[in-house]
PDB file of C-alpha atoms and ligand atoms in Angstrom:
ATOM      1  CA  MET R  13      96.419 130.330 122.686  1.00 88.00           C
ATOM      2  CA  LYS R  14      93.814 129.353 122.293  1.00 96.00           C
ATOM      3  CA  ILE R  15      92.445 128.304 118.035  1.00 97.00           C
ATOM      4  CA  ASP R  16      88.750 127.809 117.620  1.00 97.00           C
ATOM      5  CA  ILE R  17      89.526 124.481 114.765  1.00 98.00           C
ATOM      6  CA  SER R  18      85.344 125.583 113.431  1.00 97.00           C
ATOM      7  CA  GLN R  19      86.823 128.577 111.971  1.00 97.00           C
ATOM      8  CA  TYR R  20      88.883 126.767 109.196  1.00 98.00           C
ATOM      9  CA  LYS R  21      88.360 124.677 106.560  1.00 98.00           C
ATOM     10  CA  HIS R  22      90.906 123.812 105.469  1.00 98.00           C
ATOM     11  CA  ILE R  23      93.757 122.486 107.762  1.00 98.00           C
ATOM     12  CA  VAL R  24      97.398 121.508 107.581  1.00 98.00           C
ATOM     13  CA  ILE R  25      99.773 120.837 110.056  1.00 98.00           C
ATOM     14  CA  LEU R  26     103.450 119.367 109.482  1.00 98.00           C
ATOM     15  CA  THR R  27     105.171 118.033 112.494  1.00 98.00           C
ATOM     16  CA  GLY R  28     109.009 117.503 113.132  1.00 96.00           C
ATOM     17  CA  ALA R  29     111.249 114.758 116.068  1.00 94.00           C
ATOM     18  CA  GLY R  30     110.268 117.360 118.725  1.00 95.00           C
ATOM     19  CA  VAL R  31     106.767 115.439 118.894  1.00 97.00           C
ATOM     20  CA  SER R  32     108.508 112.726 119.468  1.00 97.00           C
ATOM     21  CA  ALA R  33     110.687 113.942 121.758  1.00 95.00           C
ATOM     22  CA  ALA R  34     108.545 112.828 124.360  1.00 97.00           C
ATOM     23  CA  SER R  35     107.544 109.599 123.867  1.00 98.00           C
ATOM     24  CA  GLY R  36     111.485 108.841 124.491  1.00 94.00           C
ATOM     25  CA  LEU R  37     112.655 109.366 120.952  1.00 93.00           C
ATOM     26  CA  HIS R  38     115.384 111.476 120.830  1.00 78.00           C
ATOM     27  CA  THR R  39     115.460 115.095 117.800  1.00 75.00           C
ATOM     28  CA  TYR R  40     118.265 115.150 116.405  1.00 72.00           C
ATOM     29  CA  ARG R  41     119.356 118.500 116.316  1.00 62.00           C
ATOM     30  CA  GLY R  42     117.502 120.588 118.785  1.00 58.00           C
ATOM     31  CA  GLN R  43     118.256 120.781 122.741  1.00 55.00           C
ATOM     32  CA  ASN R  44     118.822 117.040 123.657  1.00 54.00           C
ATOM     33  CA  GLY R  45     119.207 116.591 119.860  1.00 57.00           C
ATOM     34  CA  LEU R  46     121.801 113.460 120.228  1.00 57.00           C
ATOM     35  CA  TRP R  47     123.863 114.096 116.970  1.00 58.00           C
ATOM     36  CA  GLU R  48     126.151 116.819 115.075  1.00 58.00           C
ATOM     37  CA  LYS R  49     124.574 117.576 111.418  1.00 57.00           C
ATOM     38  CA  TYR R  50     127.333 117.092 109.694  1.00 61.00           C
ATOM     39  CA  GLU R  51     127.437 113.563 111.293  1.00 82.00           C
ATOM     40  CA  ILE R  52     124.159 112.469 110.723  1.00 86.00           C
ATOM     41  CA  GLU R  53     123.861 113.633 106.877  1.00 89.00           C
ATOM     42  CA  GLU R  54     127.151 111.372 106.323  1.00 92.00           C
ATOM     43  CA  GLN R  55     125.982 108.753 108.353  1.00 92.00           C
ATOM     44  CA  GLY R  56     122.370 108.923 106.826  1.00 94.00           C
ATOM     45  CA  HIS R  57     123.737 110.125 103.388  1.00 96.00           C
ATOM     46  CA  VAL R  58     121.997 107.497 100.733  1.00 98.00           C
ATOM     47  CA  ASP R  59     125.364 106.738  99.451  1.00 98.00           C
ATOM     48  CA  ARG R  60     126.636 104.636 102.643  1.00 97.00           C
ATOM     49  CA  LEU R  61     124.154 102.064 101.053  1.00 97.00           C
ATOM     50  CA  THR R  62     126.965 101.600  98.555  1.00 97.00           C
ATOM     51  CA  ASP R  63     130.270 101.481 100.952  1.00 96.00           C
ATOM     52  CA  HIS R  64     129.336 101.006 104.336  1.00 96.00           C
ATOM     53  CA  PRO R  65     125.369 100.232 104.416  1.00 97.00           C
ATOM     54  CA  GLU R  66     125.519  99.068 108.163  1.00 96.00           C
ATOM     55  CA  LYS R  67     126.239 102.494 108.741  1.00 95.00           C
ATOM     56  CA  ILE R  68     122.979 102.554 107.723  1.00 97.00           C
ATOM     57  CA  TRP R  69     121.750 100.479 110.006  1.00 97.00           C
ATOM     58  CA  GLN R  70     123.923 101.862 113.255  1.00 94.00           C
ATOM     59  CA  LEU R  71     122.191 105.416 113.104  1.00 92.00           C
ATOM     60  CA  PHE R  72     117.920 104.151 111.811  1.00 94.00           C
ATOM     61  CA  GLY R  73     118.256 100.560 113.655  1.00 95.00           C
ATOM     62  CA  PRO R  74     118.056 101.460 116.945  1.00 93.00           C
ATOM     63  CA  LEU R  75     115.007 103.544 116.125  1.00 95.00           C
ATOM     64  CA  ARG R  76     112.971  99.940 116.013  1.00 97.00           C
ATOM     65  CA  ASN R  77     114.904  98.732 119.102  1.00 96.00           C
ATOM     66  CA  GLU R  78     113.096 102.099 120.754  1.00 95.00           C
ATOM     67  CA  LEU R  79     109.727 101.618 119.523  1.00 97.00           C
ATOM     68  CA  GLU R  80     108.987  98.605 120.715  1.00 96.00           C
ATOM     69  CA  THR R  81     107.815 100.479 123.888  1.00 96.00           C
ATOM     70  CA  ALA R  82     107.719 104.159 122.925  1.00 97.00           C
ATOM     71  CA  GLN R  83     104.519 104.930 123.976  1.00 98.00           C
ATOM     72  CA  PRO R  84     102.305 108.174 121.094  1.00 98.00           C
ATOM     73  CA  ASN R  85     101.707 111.236 123.536  1.00 98.00           C
ATOM     74  CA  ALA R  86     100.481 114.145 124.616  1.00 98.00           C
ATOM     75  CA  ALA R  87     101.177 116.136 121.715  1.00 98.00           C
ATOM     76  CA  HIS R  88     100.298 113.308 119.480  1.00 98.00           C
ATOM     77  CA  TYR R  89      97.098 112.053 120.708  1.00 98.00           C
ATOM     78  CA  ALA R  90      95.645 115.657 120.829  1.00 98.00           C
ATOM     79  CA  LEU R  91      96.146 115.992 116.819  1.00 98.00           C
ATOM     80  CA  ALA R  92      94.265 113.072 116.398  1.00 98.00           C
ATOM     81  CA  GLU R  93      91.352 113.882 118.699  1.00 98.00           C
ATOM     82  CA  LEU R  94      91.322 117.516 116.755  1.00 98.00           C
ATOM     83  CA  GLU R  95      91.048 115.620 113.747  1.00 98.00           C
ATOM     84  CA  LYS R  96      88.565 113.485 114.892  1.00 98.00           C
ATOM     85  CA  SER R  97      86.810 116.702 116.063  1.00 97.00           C
ATOM     86  CA  LEU R  98      86.437 118.135 112.761  1.00 98.00           C
ATOM     87  CA  GLY R  99      82.609 118.206 111.327  1.00 97.00           C
ATOM     88  CA  THR R 100      82.550 116.565 107.381  1.00 97.00           C
ATOM     89  CA  SER R 101      83.451 119.947 105.463  1.00 97.00           C
ATOM     90  CA  GLN R 102      86.796 120.521 106.738  1.00 98.00           C
ATOM     91  CA  ALA R 103      89.843 119.125 105.804  1.00 98.00           C
ATOM     92  CA  PHE R 104      92.914 118.194 107.603  1.00 98.00           C
ATOM     93  CA  THR R 105      96.501 116.698 106.452  1.00 98.00           C
ATOM     94  CA  LEU R 106      98.628 115.606 109.193  1.00 98.00           C
ATOM     95  CA  ILE R 107     102.232 115.802 106.686  1.00 98.00           C
ATOM     96  CA  THR R 108     104.936 114.095 109.441  1.00 98.00           C
ATOM     97  CA  GLN R 109     108.428 113.748 108.702  1.00 96.00           C
ATOM     98  CA  ASN R 110     109.146 111.772 111.134  1.00 97.00           C
ATOM     99  CA  ILE R 111     109.744 107.553 110.455  1.00 97.00           C
ATOM    100  CA  ASP R 112     108.315 106.385 113.735  1.00 98.00           C
ATOM    101  CA  GLY R 113     104.610 106.086 113.248  1.00 98.00           C
ATOM    102  CA  LEU R 114     103.462 107.480 116.601  1.00 98.00           C
ATOM    103  CA  HIS R 115     100.790 109.772 114.684  1.00 98.00           C
ATOM    104  CA  GLN R 116      98.986 106.739 112.991  1.00 98.00           C
ATOM    105  CA  GLN R 117      99.731 104.287 116.871  1.00 98.00           C
ATOM    106  CA  ALA R 118      97.834 107.483 118.302  1.00 98.00           C
ATOM    107  CA  GLY R 119      94.453 107.639 115.950  1.00 98.00           C
ATOM    108  CA  SER R 120      95.515 109.926 113.342  1.00 98.00           C
ATOM    109  CA  LYS R 121      94.166 108.878 109.742  1.00 98.00           C
ATOM    110  CA  ASN R 122      95.217 111.789 106.688  1.00 98.00           C
ATOM    111  CA  VAL R 123      98.550 111.086 107.473  1.00 98.00           C
ATOM    112  CA  ILE R 124     101.437 111.987 104.471  1.00 98.00           C
ATOM    113  CA  GLU R 125     104.449 110.169 105.737  1.00 98.00           C
ATOM    114  CA  LEU R 126     107.034 112.602 103.633  1.00 97.00           C
ATOM    115  CA  HIS R 127     110.333 110.740 104.695  1.00 96.00           C
ATOM    116  CA  GLY R 128     108.637 107.223 104.526  1.00 98.00           C
ATOM    117  CA  THR R 129     107.963 104.767 107.387  1.00 98.00           C
ATOM    118  CA  ILE R 130     110.690 103.056 109.974  1.00 98.00           C
ATOM    119  CA  HIS R 131     108.144 100.018 110.692  1.00 98.00           C
ATOM    120  CA  GLN R 132     109.283  98.315 106.930  1.00 98.00           C
ATOM    121  CA  THR R 133     112.331  97.144 104.614  1.00 98.00           C
ATOM    122  CA  LYS R 134     113.193  97.269 101.266  1.00 98.00           C
ATOM    123  CA  CYS R 135     115.423  96.337  98.507  1.00 98.00           C
ATOM    124  CA  ALA R 136     118.089  98.919  97.712  1.00 98.00           C
ATOM    125  CA  ASN R 137     118.137  97.846  93.612  1.00 98.00           C
ATOM    126  CA  PRO R 138     115.376  99.602  92.493  1.00 95.00           C
ATOM    127  CA  ASP R 139     115.091  97.400  89.490  1.00 97.00           C
ATOM    128  CA  CYS R 140     114.720  94.415  92.000  1.00 98.00           C
ATOM    129  CA  ASP R 141     111.375  92.660  92.279  1.00 98.00           C
ATOM    130  CA  LEU R 142     111.389  91.935  96.561  1.00 98.00           C
ATOM    131  CA  LYS R 143     108.844  93.806  97.808  1.00 98.00           C
ATOM    132  CA  THR R 144     108.777  96.053 100.685  1.00 98.00           C
ATOM    133  CA  TYR R 145     108.004  94.440 103.700  1.00 98.00           C
ATOM    134  CA  PRO R 146     107.067  95.070 107.532  1.00 98.00           C
ATOM    135  CA  ASP R 147     110.196  94.539 109.799  1.00 98.00           C
ATOM    136  CA  ASN R 148     111.522  95.811 113.397  1.00 96.00           C
ATOM    137  CA  ASN R 149     114.335  94.294 113.250  1.00 97.00           C
ATOM    138  CA  ALA R 150     117.199  96.802 113.990  1.00 97.00           C
ATOM    139  CA  HIS R 151     119.980  94.807 111.921  1.00 97.00           C
ATOM    140  CA  LEU R 152     123.041  95.712 114.199  1.00 94.00           C
ATOM    141  CA  ASN R 153     125.005  93.195 113.680  1.00 89.00           C
ATOM    142  CA  LYS R 154     125.382  93.006 110.084  1.00 93.00           C
ATOM    143  CA  ALA R 155     123.151  94.458 107.306  1.00 95.00           C
ATOM    144  CA  PRO R 156     120.546  92.732 105.620  1.00 98.00           C
ATOM    145  CA  SER R 157     121.283  91.924 101.748  1.00 98.00           C
ATOM    146  CA  CYS R 158     118.452  90.701  99.133  1.00 98.00           C
ATOM    147  CA  PRO R 159     117.605  87.831  98.757  1.00 98.00           C
ATOM    148  CA  GLU R 160     116.080  88.571  95.216  1.00 98.00           C
ATOM    149  CA  CYS R 161     119.255  89.884  94.098  1.00 98.00           C
ATOM    150  CA  SER R 162     121.796  90.200  97.503  1.00 97.00           C
ATOM    151  CA  HIS R 163     122.003  93.699  96.782  1.00 98.00           C
ATOM    152  CA  PRO R 164     121.616  95.447 100.428  1.00 98.00           C
ATOM    153  CA  LEU R 165     118.332  95.903 102.149  1.00 98.00           C
ATOM    154  CA  ARG R 166     117.351  99.367 103.781  1.00 98.00           C
ATOM    155  CA  PRO R 167     114.639 100.499 106.215  1.00 98.00           C
ATOM    156  CA  ASP R 168     112.381 102.660 104.125  1.00 98.00           C
ATOM    157  CA  ILE R 169     113.038 105.840 104.146  1.00 98.00           C
ATOM    158  CA  VAL R 170     113.913 108.928 102.597  1.00 97.00           C
ATOM    159  CA  LEU R 171     118.014 109.053 103.490  1.00 97.00           C
ATOM    160  CA  PHE R 172     119.889 112.128 103.161  1.00 94.00           C
ATOM    161  CA  GLY R 173     120.873 112.841  99.330  1.00 96.00           C
ATOM    162  CA  GLU R 174     117.093 111.582  98.455  1.00 97.00           C
ATOM    163  CA  ILE R 175     114.066 113.329  97.568  1.00 95.00           C
ATOM    164  CA  VAL R 176     110.562 112.617  98.638  1.00 95.00           C
ATOM    165  CA  PRO R 177     108.852 110.580  96.148  1.00 95.00           C
ATOM    166  CA  ASP R 178     106.997 112.819  94.444  1.00 95.00           C
ATOM    167  CA  ASN R 179     103.923 111.331  94.723  1.00 96.00           C
ATOM    168  CA  LYS R 180     103.752 112.384  97.888  1.00 96.00           C
ATOM    169  CA  ASP R 181     104.678 115.375  96.846  1.00 95.00           C
ATOM    170  CA  LEU R 182     102.366 115.817  94.550  1.00 96.00           C
ATOM    171  CA  LEU R 183      99.384 115.220  97.660  1.00 97.00           C
ATOM    172  CA  VAL R 184     101.684 117.550 100.143  1.00 97.00           C
ATOM    173  CA  ARG R 185     100.989 119.973  97.479  1.00 96.00           C
ATOM    174  CA  LEU R 186      97.923 119.899  97.097  1.00 97.00           C
ATOM    175  CA  SER R 187      96.517 119.769 100.699  1.00 97.00           C
ATOM    176  CA  LEU R 188      98.529 123.281 100.800  1.00 98.00           C
ATOM    177  CA  ARG R 189      96.461 124.995  97.814  1.00 97.00           C
ATOM    178  CA  GLN R 190      93.380 125.833  99.654  1.00 97.00           C
ATOM    179  CA  CYS R 191      95.032 126.289 102.988  1.00 98.00           C
ATOM    180  CA  ASP R 192      93.516 128.822 106.321  1.00 98.00           C
ATOM    181  CA  LEU R 193      94.963 127.050 108.912  1.00 98.00           C
ATOM    182  CA  PHE R 194      98.880 126.122 108.620  1.00 98.00           C
ATOM    183  CA  LEU R 195     100.950 124.920 111.731  1.00 98.00           C
ATOM    184  CA  ALA R 196     104.995 123.474 111.930  1.00 98.00           C
ATOM    185  CA  ILE R 197     105.355 121.706 115.106  1.00 98.00           C
ATOM    186  CA  GLY R 198     107.911 120.400 115.911  1.00 96.00           C
ATOM    187  CA  THR R 199     110.922 120.949 113.509  1.00 95.00           C
ATOM    188  CA  SER R 200     113.318 123.524 112.420  1.00 89.00           C
ATOM    189  CA  GLY R 201     111.293 126.288 111.010  1.00 82.00           C
ATOM    190  CA  SER R 202     114.435 127.989 109.012  1.00 82.00           C
ATOM    191  CA  VAL R 203     114.815 124.820 106.928  1.00 82.00           C
ATOM    192  CA  TYR R 204     113.286 122.374 103.998  1.00 83.00           C
ATOM    193  CA  PRO R 205     110.472 121.595 104.697  1.00 90.00           C
ATOM    194  CA  ALA R 206     109.140 123.811 106.841  1.00 89.00           C
ATOM    195  CA  ALA R 207     110.205 127.240 105.420  1.00 92.00           C
ATOM    196  CA  HIS R 208     109.477 125.116 101.768  1.00 93.00           C
ATOM    197  CA  LEU R 209     105.614 124.509 103.230  1.00 97.00           C
ATOM    198  CA  VAL R 210     104.506 127.331 105.270  1.00 97.00           C
ATOM    199  CA  ARG R 211     105.062 129.915 102.210  1.00 96.00           C
ATOM    200  CA  PHE R 212     103.130 127.632 100.210  1.00 97.00           C
ATOM    201  CA  ALA R 213     100.106 128.132 103.063  1.00 98.00           C
ATOM    202  CA  ASP R 214     101.273 131.960 103.653  1.00 97.00           C
ATOM    203  CA  TYR R 215     100.414 132.190  99.809  1.00 97.00           C
ATOM    204  CA  ALA R 216      97.073 130.515 100.253  1.00 98.00           C
ATOM    205  CA  GLY R 217      96.518 133.592 103.423  1.00 98.00           C
ATOM    206  CA  ALA R 218      96.474 130.425 105.662  1.00 98.00           C
ATOM    207  CA  ARG R 219      97.507 131.685 109.542  1.00 98.00           C
ATOM    208  CA  THR R 220     100.900 130.822 109.476  1.00 98.00           C
ATOM    209  CA  ILE R 221     102.024 128.619 113.184  1.00 98.00           C
ATOM    210  CA  TYR R 222     105.048 127.640 114.440  1.00 97.00           C
ATOM    211  CA  ILE R 223     104.864 125.958 117.819  1.00 98.00           C
ATOM    212  CA  ASN R 224     108.733 124.327 118.772  1.00 97.00           C
ATOM    213  CA  LEU R 225     110.753 124.329 122.296  1.00 95.00           C
ATOM    214  CA  ASP R 226     113.883 126.862 120.245  1.00 93.00           C
ATOM    215  CA  PRO R 227     113.088 130.281 118.365  1.00 94.00           C
ATOM    216  CA  MET R 228     113.126 129.971 115.221  1.00 91.00           C
ATOM    217  CA  LEU R 229     116.843 130.808 114.196  1.00 88.00           C
ATOM    218  CA  PRO R 230     117.258 132.466 111.022  1.00 90.00           C
ATOM    219  CA  PRO R 231     113.181 134.262 112.091  1.00 91.00           C
ATOM    220  CA  ASN R 232     111.261 133.076 108.773  1.00 93.00           C
ATOM    221  CA  ALA R 233     109.353 135.550 108.079  1.00 94.00           C
ATOM    222  CA  ALA R 234     106.282 133.470 106.582  1.00 96.00           C
ATOM    223  CA  PHE R 235     104.656 132.627 109.997  1.00 97.00           C
ATOM    224  CA  ALA R 236     102.065 135.085 111.467  1.00 97.00           C
ATOM    225  CA  GLU R 237     103.123 133.957 115.122  1.00 97.00           C
ATOM    226  CA  GLU R 238     105.142 131.976 117.211  1.00 97.00           C
ATOM    227  CA  TYR R 239     104.752 129.768 120.618  1.00 97.00           C
ATOM    228  CA  LEU R 240     107.920 128.787 122.248  1.00 97.00           C
ATOM    229  CA  GLY R 241     107.941 125.003 124.020  1.00 98.00           C
ATOM    230  CA  LYS R 242     106.902 121.928 124.771  1.00 98.00           C
ATOM    231  CA  ALA R 243     104.667 120.179 121.864  1.00 98.00           C
ATOM    232  CA  GLU R 244     102.955 117.851 123.791  1.00 98.00           C
ATOM    233  CA  GLU R 245     101.862 120.751 126.276  1.00 98.00           C
ATOM    234  CA  ILE R 246     100.599 123.492 124.091  1.00 98.00           C
ATOM    235  CA  LEU R 247      98.982 121.707 121.483  1.00 98.00           C
ATOM    236  CA  PRO R 248      95.882 119.683 123.978  1.00 98.00           C
ATOM    237  CA  ASP R 249      95.656 123.712 125.778  1.00 98.00           C
ATOM    238  CA  MET R 250      95.138 124.880 122.507  1.00 98.00           C
ATOM    239  CA  PHE R 251      92.610 123.168 120.925  1.00 97.00           C
ATOM    240  CA  GLY R 252      91.061 123.066 124.128  1.00 96.00           C
ATOM    241  CA  ILE R 253      91.598 118.618 124.369  1.00 96.00           C
ATOM    242  CA  THR R 254      90.861 116.751 127.679  1.00 93.00           C
ATOM    243  CA  LEU R 255      93.368 113.590 127.396  1.00 87.00           C
TER     244      LEU R 255
HETATM  245  P1  NAD N  15     114.192 118.893 113.570  1.00 95.44           P
HETATM  246  O1  NAD N  15     115.140 119.726 112.688  1.00 95.44           O
HETATM  247  O2  NAD N  15     113.080 118.589 113.150  1.00 95.44           O
HETATM  248  O3  NAD N  15     114.799 119.260 114.783  1.00 95.44           O
HETATM  249  C1  NAD N  15     114.016 118.556 115.716  1.00 95.44           C
HETATM  250  C2  NAD N  15     112.995 120.688 116.675  1.00 95.44           C
HETATM  251  O4  NAD N  15     112.591 119.568 118.109  1.00 95.44           O
HETATM  252  C3  NAD N  15     114.378 121.002 117.082  1.00 95.44           C
HETATM  253  O5  NAD N  15     113.635 121.823 116.486  1.00 95.44           O
HETATM  254  C4  NAD N  15     113.898 120.590 118.453  1.00 95.44           C
HETATM  255  O6  NAD N  15     113.864 122.444 119.561  1.00 95.44           O
HETATM  256  C5  NAD N  15     112.533 120.428 118.740  1.00 95.44           C
HETATM  257  N1  NAD N  15     111.848 119.906 120.065  1.00 95.44           N
HETATM  258  C6  NAD N  15     112.710 118.869 120.494  1.00 95.44           C
HETATM  259  N2  NAD N  15     111.927 118.522 121.503  1.00 95.44           N
HETATM  260  C7  NAD N  15     110.511 119.074 121.754  1.00 95.44           C
HETATM  261  C8  NAD N  15     109.403 118.658 122.365  1.00 95.44           C
HETATM  262  N3  NAD N  15     109.334 118.341 123.665  1.00 95.44           N
HETATM  263  N4  NAD N  15     108.041 119.645 121.886  1.00 95.44           N
HETATM  264  C9  NAD N  15     108.329 120.811 120.920  1.00 95.44           C
HETATM  265  N5  NAD N  15     109.032 120.920 120.213  1.00 95.44           N
HETATM  266  C10 NAD N  15     110.875 120.290 120.729  1.00 95.44           C
HETATM  267  O7  NAD N  15     114.613 116.641 113.387  1.00 95.44           O
HETATM  268  P2  NAD N  15     115.930 115.849 113.514  1.00 95.44           P
HETATM  269  O8  NAD N  15     115.594 115.693 115.072  1.00 95.44           O
HETATM  270  O9  NAD N  15     116.831 117.207 112.810  1.00 95.44           O
HETATM  271  O10 NAD N  15     115.586 115.273 112.330  1.00 95.44           O
HETATM  272  C11 NAD N  15     115.824 115.023 111.528  1.00 95.44           C
HETATM  273  C12 NAD N  15     114.892 113.937 110.192  1.00 95.44           C
HETATM  274  O11 NAD N  15     115.907 112.781 110.823  1.00 95.44           O
HETATM  275  C13 NAD N  15     113.586 114.767 110.495  1.00 95.44           C
HETATM  276  O12 NAD N  15     112.678 115.018 110.082  1.00 95.44           O
HETATM  277  C14 NAD N  15     113.616 112.882 110.829  1.00 95.44           C
HETATM  278  O13 NAD N  15     113.284 112.271 109.180  1.00 95.44           O
HETATM  279  C15 NAD N  15     113.800 112.007 111.240  1.00 95.44           C
HETATM  280  N6  NAD N  15     114.234 111.873 112.742  1.00 95.44           N
HETATM  281  C16 NAD N  15     113.237 111.038 113.107  1.00 95.44           C
HETATM  282  C17 NAD N  15     112.586 111.066 114.315  1.00 95.44           C
HETATM  283  C18 NAD N  15     111.609 110.033 114.433  1.00 95.44           C
HETATM  284  O14 NAD N  15     110.320 109.157 113.204  1.00 95.44           O
HETATM  285  N7  NAD N  15     110.874 110.495 116.132  1.00 95.44           N
HETATM  286  C19 NAD N  15     113.699 111.069 115.115  1.00 95.44           C
HETATM  287  C20 NAD N  15     114.761 112.578 114.497  1.00 95.44           C
HETATM  288  C21 NAD N  15     114.835 112.136 113.615  1.00 95.44           C
HETATM  289 ZN1   ZN N  16     117.233  93.185  95.530  1.00 95.44          ZN
END
């Protein structure tokens, strides 16, 4: 399936962990997924900051180590090239659930990191003055605590039990208002956020496309088209991009 991108003016793309699979970063769900759903939701829950902050670091810290060597793959590069190829009258928003920063590393510019970034650390105490800072230490041996207030430090990501910050949610809604092409790639299509965002896109009259290794279960009727396979193979071909 080929898509002529010049026909679209408001392009919105949502990516999930599947886009980074070919970079050697495991997805949690799906084929070769690392964890059972209930396990990550328990271990990665915001409540662990209160009772067992080390569990948060044991779950997300290894990603910091993996990212010392992991590189963007053809899926990241194809999306970056797609954005570069657009004219000035075309809007492009890349919404990602990934916290790995690989889209930006590949050259993508207009990226909304829905779930934050693993590359930064902040204080778990919302009233603390400590500024969020770049940190690539995995903190696997001991959960670090804040030098200002001694509360636990945490990665700057949205944990289970937390919601996406309002300012990001607003940017996402705005991008979808006039959306005429919406793609969800490498993410479960029947659960939040893909299931939610595709409804807005569909309502705006967009062409809605789902690209993933596993089919949507249950199928989500708001996606008009589904292409099953590897994002790193489908995307360059779909947009005629030679990398
Ligand atoms: P998810 O529910 O979005 O599922 C990942 C999907 O990717 C699965 O449906 C699987 O079929 C698909 N997939 C696997 N390999 C693929 C490929 N090569 N091409 C296309 N699709 C492929 O994500 P999740 O794994 O359940 O993770 C939940 C959350 O945890 C994410 O939203 C994210 O916030 C975080 N997470 C981030 C990273 C990362 O930043 N790289 C990795 C894992 C999890
Ligand atoms: Zn603090």
